[in-house]
Amino acid sequence: MNYVFHLIVMLAIYFILVSSTNLLVGMTNLLSMGQAAFYGISAYLSVLALNVLHLPLIVSLVFVMFLTGVFSLFVSLPARGLKGDYFILATLGFQLIVYTVLYNWVPVTRGPYGIPGIQSPKFLGLVEISGLFPYVVFSLMLGFITWFCINRLIKSPFGRNLKGIRDNELSLKSLGRNTDRIKIEVFFISSLFIALAGFLYATYISYIDPTSFNLDESIFILTALMIGGTGGIKGSVYGALFVILLPELLRFVGLPDSIAANLRQIIYGLAIIILMRFFPKGLAGEQELK
Amino acid sequence: MLLQFLINGLIIGSIYSLVSLGFALVYNTTKIFHIAYAVLYMFSPYMLMSFYKELGWPLLLSFIIAVLITTLLSFLVDRVVYRPLSDKSNNIVLVSSLGVMIVLINLIAMFYGNETKVIKSGISQTLEIGHIIITYSQLTQFIVSLVICIIFLLVLKFTRFGIETRALRDDPELCMIFGRNIHKTRSLLFILSGAFVAIGSNLVALDVGMDPYVGMPMFLNAMVALIIGGVGRFEAPILGGFIIGILQALTVWLFSSRWEDAIVFLLLIVFLLVRPQGIMGEKGRQV
């Protein structure tokens, strides 16, 4: 049973990561390769909020979300006008810089040693969230909040603006929309949700180190999104399910551990090559990547 | 001391130039964000190691075979993965390229293991000029890279293939209208690009060894070299490669080698903001 609980928490974390990436990649056609950087920043900020400042749960959530949002401005302000590959490179650059800083700024982040013993947050200062079951409840709660908000956002007028940028930015500009501003806003919103995932991850695992937030993680999130499909929220659910449950299925096949990790990655890789070739919409996407 | 760092920078810069030129061959003509190029860089030394160390073939023969196999792989990636997607958007091609990268990295890690491998052990001989020390493998890297870059630029300028390459860069559609077989040129470019990256990476691996993850940092340096040099020109990545090599050497001299990657990307972001067309590029109208 504990095993299933653990899977549910991980599913919630990856659903949040994938669906907030969908806001950028699927809705606005901003192919960001720096999602793991925000994930990492928010995880380290959670440590700051809980272990150093000893903030209560709600306050530290707001603190982490807001600051991660502010960090998103470091990407969105310089990159808002860049097109295509240049935009991808700028986000890639951000990802690498953040990783290098997390890894090498030892006095603050403890670098490669990582930070152990992250305190569990206290709900309203009374109920401590620790142990598996409370985390299942907590992560499902955050997962549903994300699902609800992003689903509403996609269907709102703001969501239509995003689709407008994806489909034809020039026309949207000619209709008097400030597309640069919209891009900055969607980056901000996306990193708000990513901060939820970072907070969940940091407090649930209670140990973080920079290698969980490197470029491979960004690519992994993107892979999950591509497998699930971009555009709607359903694709994000399917993507997260696929990447979390496939390794567990392979585990039952009984492969030796040394091969299993690589084999899993190979299956992900083949899956996106084949999907992009024959079903570019992914498993449940509404729109193929532009 | 500074001079020694500068010379090291020039030597590693020559490798960046070669690798970046190989990438530019593909990127300038097809506009594919060819991330799988990073794996080609990692793949070739493993082939070299298999033939040289495990089968015990002579070094030069193993080197050539490794280059040929990588070339074939580069051709196949284009033929099997990229070409069927030619009517799709660039982002879809990029994601497929990511898929190729994931598959190949893990195949190599599965068969050869994750740890660092060395091809040639022992200390290589050095050349001392005054206070400056250069190893013979460094010297080989520098000379081979430079010679290949120069020969390619001459080929580009004076041969029929060079003209077709430049035509493909300028307007693929018009090439087709004039009855040129652009698929053939494109395949040739992928083959050449595979050869360039294989030669560069084999030379580096003979010097310092390799692991399955060496490709990405090198790919990013090559990409940045291309951007700051100027996309669309074939001389530009060579200039960019040397700039990055020297910049990294200066970073090591002033701070520490830990900040090498960060400084390169800082440079990239500055360029994207101030001069997105690169040093040698011309300012085009963005649509």
XYZ file of C-alpha atoms in Angstrom:
577
model
C 0.000 0.000 0.000
C 2.860 2.342 0.827
C 4.133 1.662 -2.651
C 0.871 2.857 -4.218
C 0.891 5.939 -1.975
C 4.387 6.793 -3.101
C 3.322 6.472 -6.734
C 0.362 8.780 -6.152
C 2.597 11.488 -4.689
C 5.056 11.216 -7.572
C 2.188 11.279 -10.064
C 0.851 14.476 -8.519
C 4.297 16.096 -8.660
C 4.806 15.174 -12.307
C 1.273 16.111 -13.268
C 1.907 19.593 -11.860
C 5.253 19.856 -13.671
C 3.888 18.637 -16.982
C 0.706 20.674 -16.990
C 2.514 23.892 -16.148
C 4.992 23.147 -18.927
C 2.005 22.633 -21.201
C 0.989 26.237 -20.526
C 4.249 27.353 -22.122
C 4.929 24.695 -24.725
C 1.493 23.544 -25.712
C -0.559 26.687 -25.320
C 1.860 29.461 -26.209
C 4.374 27.601 -28.353
C 7.274 28.715 -26.157
C 9.448 25.599 -26.152
C 11.114 26.043 -22.789
C 13.999 23.747 -21.898
C 14.464 25.399 -18.522
C 11.558 24.010 -16.556
C 13.769 21.997 -14.197
C 15.565 25.218 -13.271
C 12.355 26.638 -11.791
C 11.639 23.293 -10.187
C 15.074 23.440 -8.547
C 14.822 27.069 -7.545
C 11.488 26.445 -5.848
C 12.819 23.359 -4.045
C 15.752 25.337 -2.650
C 13.446 28.232 -1.747
C 11.260 25.766 0.168
C 14.289 24.883 2.259
C 14.845 28.572 2.886
C 11.234 29.031 3.943
C 10.953 25.978 6.169
C 14.400 25.331 7.630
C 15.794 28.843 7.890
C 12.825 31.192 8.238
C 10.491 28.626 9.903
C 7.411 29.957 8.127
C 4.046 28.206 8.467
C 2.733 26.130 5.571
C 0.484 28.597 3.781
C 2.931 31.468 4.154
C 5.856 29.421 2.900
C 3.847 28.188 -0.090
C 3.002 31.745 -1.055
C 6.601 32.810 -0.402
C 8.026 30.050 -2.600
C 5.495 30.568 -5.379
C 5.953 34.303 -5.508
C 9.761 34.206 -5.494
C 9.884 31.490 -8.148
C 7.588 33.692 -10.205
C 10.019 36.568 -9.755
C 12.842 34.319 -10.951
C 10.850 33.581 -14.087
C 11.266 37.236 -15.008
C 14.991 36.584 -15.452
C 14.076 34.409 -18.424
C 10.932 35.985 -19.733
C 12.152 39.575 -19.819
C 15.238 38.916 -21.966
C 13.671 36.109 -23.993
C 10.240 37.567 -24.729
C 11.180 38.849 -28.156
C 13.270 35.898 -29.269
C 11.990 33.541 -31.918
C 12.213 29.780 -32.348
C 15.639 28.319 -31.711
C 16.942 31.470 -30.053
C 14.242 31.236 -27.442
C 15.068 27.561 -26.834
C 18.738 28.429 -26.419
C 18.000 31.217 -23.971
C 15.962 28.889 -21.757
C 18.646 26.225 -22.119
C 21.223 28.775 -21.019
C 19.138 29.708 -18.001
C 18.821 26.044 -17.078
C 22.588 25.543 -17.205
C 23.395 28.694 -15.298
C 20.947 27.808 -12.511
C 22.339 24.283 -12.312
C 25.927 25.554 -12.176
C 25.053 28.010 -9.427
C 23.183 25.397 -7.376
C 26.086 23.012 -7.814
C 28.980 25.373 -7.159
C 27.710 27.933 -4.665
C 28.608 25.620 -1.825
C 28.342 28.047 1.147
C 24.642 28.581 0.420
C 23.337 25.507 -1.367
C 25.845 22.975 -0.022
C 26.484 22.146 -3.680
C 26.868 18.467 -4.545
C 26.366 17.356 -0.917
C 22.710 18.351 -1.111
C 20.515 19.454 1.744
C 19.193 16.727 4.053
C 16.599 16.957 6.802
C 14.093 19.357 5.293
C 11.419 20.002 7.910
C 7.866 18.940 7.276
C 5.469 21.845 7.041
C 2.773 22.375 9.682
C -0.769 23.010 8.497
C -2.141 26.042 10.375
C 0.621 25.462 12.901
C -1.238 22.430 14.258
C -1.135 19.365 12.045
C 2.292 18.332 10.922
C 2.338 16.918 7.421
C 4.730 14.022 7.578
C 4.536 10.360 6.751
C 3.043 8.913 3.619
C -0.692 9.236 4.040
C -0.824 12.962 4.876
C 1.373 13.525 1.848
C -1.017 11.649 -0.385
C -3.803 13.944 0.773
C -1.636 17.052 0.516
C -0.287 16.242 -2.932
C -3.704 15.257 -4.274
C -5.019 18.558 -2.966
C -2.305 20.533 -4.733
C -2.750 18.380 -7.834
C -6.464 19.123 -7.982
C -5.923 22.815 -7.375
C -3.481 22.838 -10.291
C -5.850 20.862 -12.478
C -8.721 23.187 -11.687
C -6.747 26.409 -12.175
C -4.994 25.383 -15.371
C -8.160 23.959 -16.857
C -9.967 27.229 -16.169
C -7.023 29.186 -17.489
C -6.981 27.258 -20.762
C -10.647 27.982 -21.347
C -10.504 31.627 -20.229
C -10.013 34.633 -22.517
C -6.392 34.642 -21.356
C -6.069 31.071 -22.607
C -7.427 32.156 -25.984
C -4.770 34.858 -26.092
C -2.141 32.195 -25.478
C -3.521 30.076 -28.311
C -3.469 33.200 -30.432
C 0.263 33.593 -29.837
C 0.757 29.944 -30.684
C -1.241 30.030 -33.883
C -0.363 33.445 -35.232
C 1.460 35.957 -33.130
C 1.413 38.643 -35.785
C -2.378 38.600 -36.121
C -2.762 38.813 -32.378
C -0.470 41.828 -32.322
C -2.463 43.453 -35.084
C -5.567 43.038 -32.929
C -3.908 45.213 -30.328
C -2.773 42.565 -27.843
C 0.546 43.130 -26.127
C 2.068 39.724 -26.844
C 5.307 40.402 -24.964
C 3.322 41.127 -21.846
C 1.224 37.992 -22.284
C 4.369 35.895 -22.628
C 5.807 37.330 -19.417
C 2.526 36.648 -17.642
C 2.296 33.054 -18.800
C 5.885 32.421 -17.752
C 5.068 33.825 -14.345
C 1.952 31.688 -13.973
C 3.718 28.565 -15.161
C 6.489 28.979 -12.626
C 3.919 29.576 -9.863
C 2.605 26.066 -10.449
C 6.052 24.583 -10.853
C 6.825 26.028 -7.433
C 4.043 23.839 -6.018
C 5.786 20.776 -7.420
C 9.165 21.905 -6.100
C 7.719 22.491 -2.645
C 6.024 19.093 -2.644
C 9.174 17.335 -3.817
C 11.493 19.031 -1.332
C 9.301 18.377 1.682
C 8.262 14.868 0.625
C 11.739 13.508 -0.155
C 13.217 15.784 2.570
C 16.558 15.744 0.768
C 17.494 17.698 -2.354
C 20.629 17.978 -4.411
C 21.278 19.803 -7.701
C 21.376 16.669 -9.862
C 17.591 16.306 -9.550
C 17.213 19.609 -11.366
C 19.564 19.350 -14.329
C 18.954 19.541 -18.048
C 17.997 15.871 -18.183
C 15.100 16.604 -15.867
C 13.938 19.414 -18.157
C 14.118 17.063 -21.115
C 12.273 14.427 -19.118
C 9.421 16.815 -18.346
C 9.257 17.788 -21.998
C 9.239 14.127 -23.015
C 6.341 13.439 -20.680
C 4.417 16.340 -22.189
C 5.113 15.208 -25.744
C 4.047 11.652 -25.009
C 0.840 12.839 -23.364
C 0.136 15.482 -25.942
C 0.005 19.253 -25.858
C -2.893 21.665 -25.711
C -5.470 20.260 -23.315
C -5.089 19.273 -19.687
C -5.833 15.624 -20.519
C -2.511 15.240 -22.296
C -0.643 16.255 -19.155
C -2.469 13.617 -17.111
C -1.652 10.908 -19.647
C 1.970 12.034 -19.928
C 2.529 11.929 -16.180
C 0.800 8.541 -15.948
C 2.970 7.142 -18.723
C 6.327 8.255 -17.378
C 5.572 7.303 -13.765
C 3.813 3.998 -14.355
C 5.971 2.595 -17.178
C 9.047 2.054 -14.934
C 6.840 0.264 -12.420
C 5.458 -2.019 -15.127
C 8.984 -2.778 -16.284
C 9.890 -3.598 -12.709
C 7.361 -6.438 -12.743
C 8.901 -7.846 -15.903
C 11.917 -8.561 -13.735
C 14.807 -6.909 -15.525
C 18.064 -6.455 -13.633
C 18.369 -2.985 -12.136
C 21.442 -2.066 -14.122
C 19.623 -2.420 -17.428
C 16.176 -1.295 -16.297
C 17.018 2.397 -15.877
C 18.577 2.678 -19.322
C 15.922 0.560 -20.979
C 13.220 2.811 -19.565
C 14.916 5.854 -21.050
C 15.267 4.079 -24.385
C 11.544 3.378 -24.398
C 10.779 7.043 -23.688
C 13.085 8.069 -26.507
C 11.600 5.629 -28.993
C 8.110 6.626 -27.877
C 8.640 10.266 -28.745
C 10.359 9.501 -32.045
C 7.468 7.281 -33.123
C 4.787 9.605 -31.760
C 6.267 12.655 -33.484
C 6.411 10.746 -36.755
C 2.982 9.116 -36.787
C 0.861 10.780 -34.096
C 2.313 14.224 -33.519
C -0.587 15.031 -31.224
C 0.619 12.533 -28.625
C -1.674 10.200 -26.682
C -4.349 12.755 -25.890
C -3.242 16.091 -27.250
C -5.549 18.636 -28.813
C -2.984 20.261 -30.996
C 0.245 19.193 -32.603
C 3.347 21.175 -31.801
C 3.848 24.203 -34.012
C 51.360 31.885 -16.921
C 48.727 33.859 -18.796
C 50.297 32.874 -22.090
C 50.002 29.202 -21.182
C 46.289 29.650 -20.475
C 45.789 31.522 -23.725
C 47.473 28.742 -25.678
C 45.346 26.120 -23.952
C 42.349 28.259 -24.850
C 43.393 28.347 -28.498
C 43.823 24.576 -28.580
C 40.459 23.775 -27.051
C 39.026 26.579 -29.169
C 40.182 24.812 -32.307
C 38.192 21.743 -31.274
C 35.144 23.923 -30.589
C 35.601 25.438 -34.039
C 35.661 22.060 -35.747
C 32.655 20.708 -33.855
C 30.771 23.934 -34.302
C 31.504 23.952 -38.028
C 30.071 20.443 -38.283
C 26.940 21.647 -36.564
C 26.768 24.729 -38.761
C 26.766 22.505 -41.861
C 23.455 21.068 -40.740
C 21.994 24.078 -38.996
C 22.716 26.699 -41.615
C 21.256 24.667 -44.436
C 18.364 22.759 -42.880
C 17.518 24.880 -39.807
C 17.220 21.668 -37.775
C 18.121 22.086 -34.108
C 20.156 18.900 -34.355
C 20.516 17.949 -30.667
C 21.359 14.370 -31.669
C 24.668 15.890 -32.783
C 25.647 15.789 -29.096
C 25.368 12.009 -29.145
C 27.406 11.688 -32.317
C 30.180 13.459 -30.423
C 29.934 10.937 -27.595
C 29.397 7.925 -29.872
C 32.545 8.048 -31.981
C 35.198 7.588 -29.221
C 33.371 4.479 -28.020
C 33.706 2.982 -31.482
C 37.374 3.963 -31.472
C 37.815 2.274 -28.109
C 36.086 -0.916 -29.266
C 38.327 -1.331 -32.286
C 41.566 -0.078 -30.789
C 41.466 -1.470 -27.280
C 39.180 -4.474 -27.452
C 39.982 -5.791 -30.915
C 43.559 -4.520 -30.855
C 43.527 -2.957 -34.315
C 46.067 -0.255 -35.182
C 45.209 3.216 -33.942
C 44.932 4.958 -37.288
C 42.730 2.228 -38.778
C 40.440 2.218 -35.721
C 40.274 5.995 -35.912
C 39.159 5.910 -39.529
C 36.614 3.153 -38.926
C 35.163 5.049 -35.938
C 34.791 8.145 -38.106
C 33.105 6.128 -40.867
C 30.625 4.516 -38.476
C 29.716 7.886 -36.950
C 29.292 9.286 -40.427
C 26.917 6.474 -41.283
C 24.958 7.116 -38.089
C 24.697 10.801 -38.905
C 23.389 9.936 -42.365
C 20.856 7.490 -40.922
C 19.561 9.981 -38.351
C 18.770 12.365 -41.187
C 17.361 9.726 -43.497
C 15.216 7.831 -40.980
C 14.198 10.513 -38.489
C 14.480 14.001 -39.984
C 13.579 13.592 -43.630
C 10.114 12.081 -43.104
C 9.337 15.075 -40.883
C 10.254 17.682 -43.478
C 6.685 18.954 -43.763
C 6.308 19.268 -39.993
C 7.296 22.227 -37.828
C 10.835 22.710 -36.554
C 9.808 22.059 -32.963
C 8.559 18.585 -33.855
C 11.886 17.819 -35.504
C 13.654 19.111 -32.392
C 11.634 16.842 -30.130
C 12.381 13.824 -32.364
C 16.033 14.773 -32.201
C 15.772 14.753 -28.408
C 14.326 11.265 -28.695
C 17.278 10.093 -30.799
C 19.629 11.569 -28.233
C 17.938 9.807 -25.304
C 17.941 6.452 -27.111
C 21.594 6.566 -28.157
C 22.975 7.844 -24.845
C 21.241 5.042 -23.008
C 22.289 2.395 -25.506
C 25.910 3.403 -25.002
C 25.492 3.557 -21.235
C 23.910 0.100 -21.304
C 26.736 -1.538 -23.274
C 29.770 0.363 -22.029
C 28.719 1.531 -18.566
C 28.384 4.994 -17.092
C 31.919 5.461 -15.870
C 34.704 7.428 -17.527
C 36.802 5.417 -19.965
C 40.293 6.179 -21.194
C 41.552 5.007 -24.559
C 45.253 5.648 -24.163
C 46.755 5.602 -20.704
C 50.121 6.955 -19.695
C 51.573 10.421 -19.847
C 51.901 11.881 -23.311
C 55.115 13.531 -24.400
C 55.375 17.267 -24.207
C 56.914 20.039 -26.151
C 58.483 22.876 -24.167
C 58.958 26.294 -25.663
C 60.281 28.631 -23.019
C 57.813 28.387 -20.157
C 55.010 27.024 -22.257
C 54.212 23.347 -22.208
C 52.171 21.725 -24.970
C 51.491 18.009 -25.188
C 51.754 16.288 -28.550
C 48.097 15.285 -28.459
C 47.154 18.928 -27.982
C 49.318 19.856 -30.909
C 47.616 17.213 -33.049
C 44.198 18.524 -32.024
C 45.119 22.041 -32.992
C 46.710 21.239 -36.331
C 44.128 18.704 -37.499
C 41.176 20.928 -36.588
C 42.657 23.970 -38.214
C 43.609 22.132 -41.387
C 40.140 20.618 -41.752
C 38.445 23.977 -41.170
C 40.633 25.688 -43.766
C 40.205 22.939 -46.350
C 36.461 23.039 -45.889
C 36.306 26.793 -46.335
C 38.277 26.430 -49.582
C 35.957 23.654 -50.767
C 32.990 25.827 -49.942
C 34.374 28.701 -51.934
C 35.711 26.970 -55.025
C 33.899 23.704 -55.741
C 30.527 22.841 -57.174
C 29.532 21.157 -53.898
C 30.387 24.372 -52.050
C 28.170 26.392 -54.330
C 25.293 23.959 -53.896
C 25.714 24.102 -50.121
C 25.505 27.857 -50.134
C 22.531 27.727 -52.472
C 20.786 25.307 -50.136
C 21.426 27.682 -47.276
C 20.012 30.647 -49.163
C 16.902 29.094 -50.658
C 16.164 25.347 -50.720
C 12.997 25.812 -52.723
C 14.737 27.687 -55.480
C 17.376 24.937 -55.607
C 14.647 22.429 -56.270
C 13.076 24.632 -58.923
C 16.417 24.738 -60.712
C 16.394 20.955 -60.748
C 19.105 20.373 -58.162
C 18.806 17.256 -56.060
C 18.698 18.885 -52.641
C 18.300 15.559 -50.858
C 21.664 14.460 -52.162
C 23.369 17.649 -51.024
C 21.636 17.395 -47.691
C 22.778 13.805 -47.145
C 26.319 14.787 -48.060
C 26.193 17.612 -45.541
C 25.025 15.273 -42.801
C 27.811 12.869 -43.707
C 30.434 15.612 -43.574
C 29.059 16.942 -40.320
C 29.268 13.452 -38.818
C 32.880 13.169 -39.963
C 33.841 16.542 -38.462
C 32.330 15.788 -35.093
C 33.844 12.301 -35.028
C 37.346 13.559 -35.785
C 37.067 16.267 -33.145
C 35.754 13.985 -30.452
C 38.212 11.177 -31.179
C 41.108 13.568 -30.810
C 39.776 14.862 -27.507
C 38.985 11.380 -26.210
C 42.485 10.136 -27.013
C 43.728 12.930 -24.787
C 41.303 12.946 -21.844
C 38.912 9.966 -22.197
C 35.129 10.045 -22.308
C 31.869 9.078 -20.591
C 28.335 8.839 -22.046
C 27.521 12.421 -21.017
C 30.365 14.372 -22.636
C 28.263 15.248 -25.666
C 25.901 17.831 -24.249
C 28.410 20.355 -22.836
C 30.383 20.207 -26.085
C 27.220 20.563 -28.162
C 26.172 23.618 -26.186
C 29.586 25.232 -26.593
C 29.428 24.527 -30.311
C 25.940 25.964 -30.570
C 26.948 29.088 -28.670
C 30.029 29.432 -30.875
C 27.755 29.337 -33.904
C 25.356 31.933 -32.512
C 27.989 34.433 -31.398
C 29.875 33.974 -34.648
C 26.743 34.485 -36.680
C 24.205 31.990 -38.001
C 24.267 31.536 -41.750
C 27.989 32.064 -42.316
C 30.359 29.134 -42.442
C 33.423 31.082 -41.268
C 31.541 32.325 -38.227
C 31.550 29.171 -36.075
C 35.340 28.981 -36.406
C 35.708 32.494 -35.045
C 33.120 31.771 -32.345
C 34.895 28.573 -31.332
C 38.174 30.366 -30.736
C 36.446 33.145 -28.805
C 34.780 30.648 -26.500
C 37.969 28.661 -26.022
C 39.932 31.731 -25.011
C 37.105 33.046 -22.841
C 36.958 29.749 -20.957
C 40.722 29.729 -20.496
C 40.567 33.236 -19.057
C 37.750 32.160 -16.739
C 39.897 29.331 -15.458
C 42.785 31.727 -14.994
C 40.763 34.389 -13.143
C 38.226 32.326 -11.162
C 37.990 28.564 -11.395
C 37.050 25.929 -13.933
C 33.693 25.461 -12.222
C 32.276 28.578 -13.856
C 33.319 27.701 -17.429
C 29.848 26.670 -18.581
C 28.026 29.471 -16.826
C 30.261 32.111 -18.386
C 29.639 30.744 -21.882
C 25.926 31.038 -21.392
C 26.203 34.464 -19.913
C 28.008 35.437 -23.103
C 25.225 33.833 -25.139
C 22.505 35.750 -23.319
C 24.409 39.013 -23.735
C 24.689 38.298 -27.453
C 21.030 37.366 -27.803
C 20.104 40.688 -26.224
C 22.627 42.993 -27.851
C 23.539 41.437 -31.175
C 21.339 38.432 -31.968
C 22.728 38.104 -35.489
C 26.225 37.417 -34.108
C 29.531 39.065 -34.851
C 29.667 38.319 -38.567
C 25.954 38.090 -39.256
C 23.941 40.678 -41.067
C 20.917 42.206 -39.513
C 17.871 40.654 -41.098
C 14.271 41.600 -40.731
C 12.451 39.404 -38.270
C 8.939 38.327 -39.110
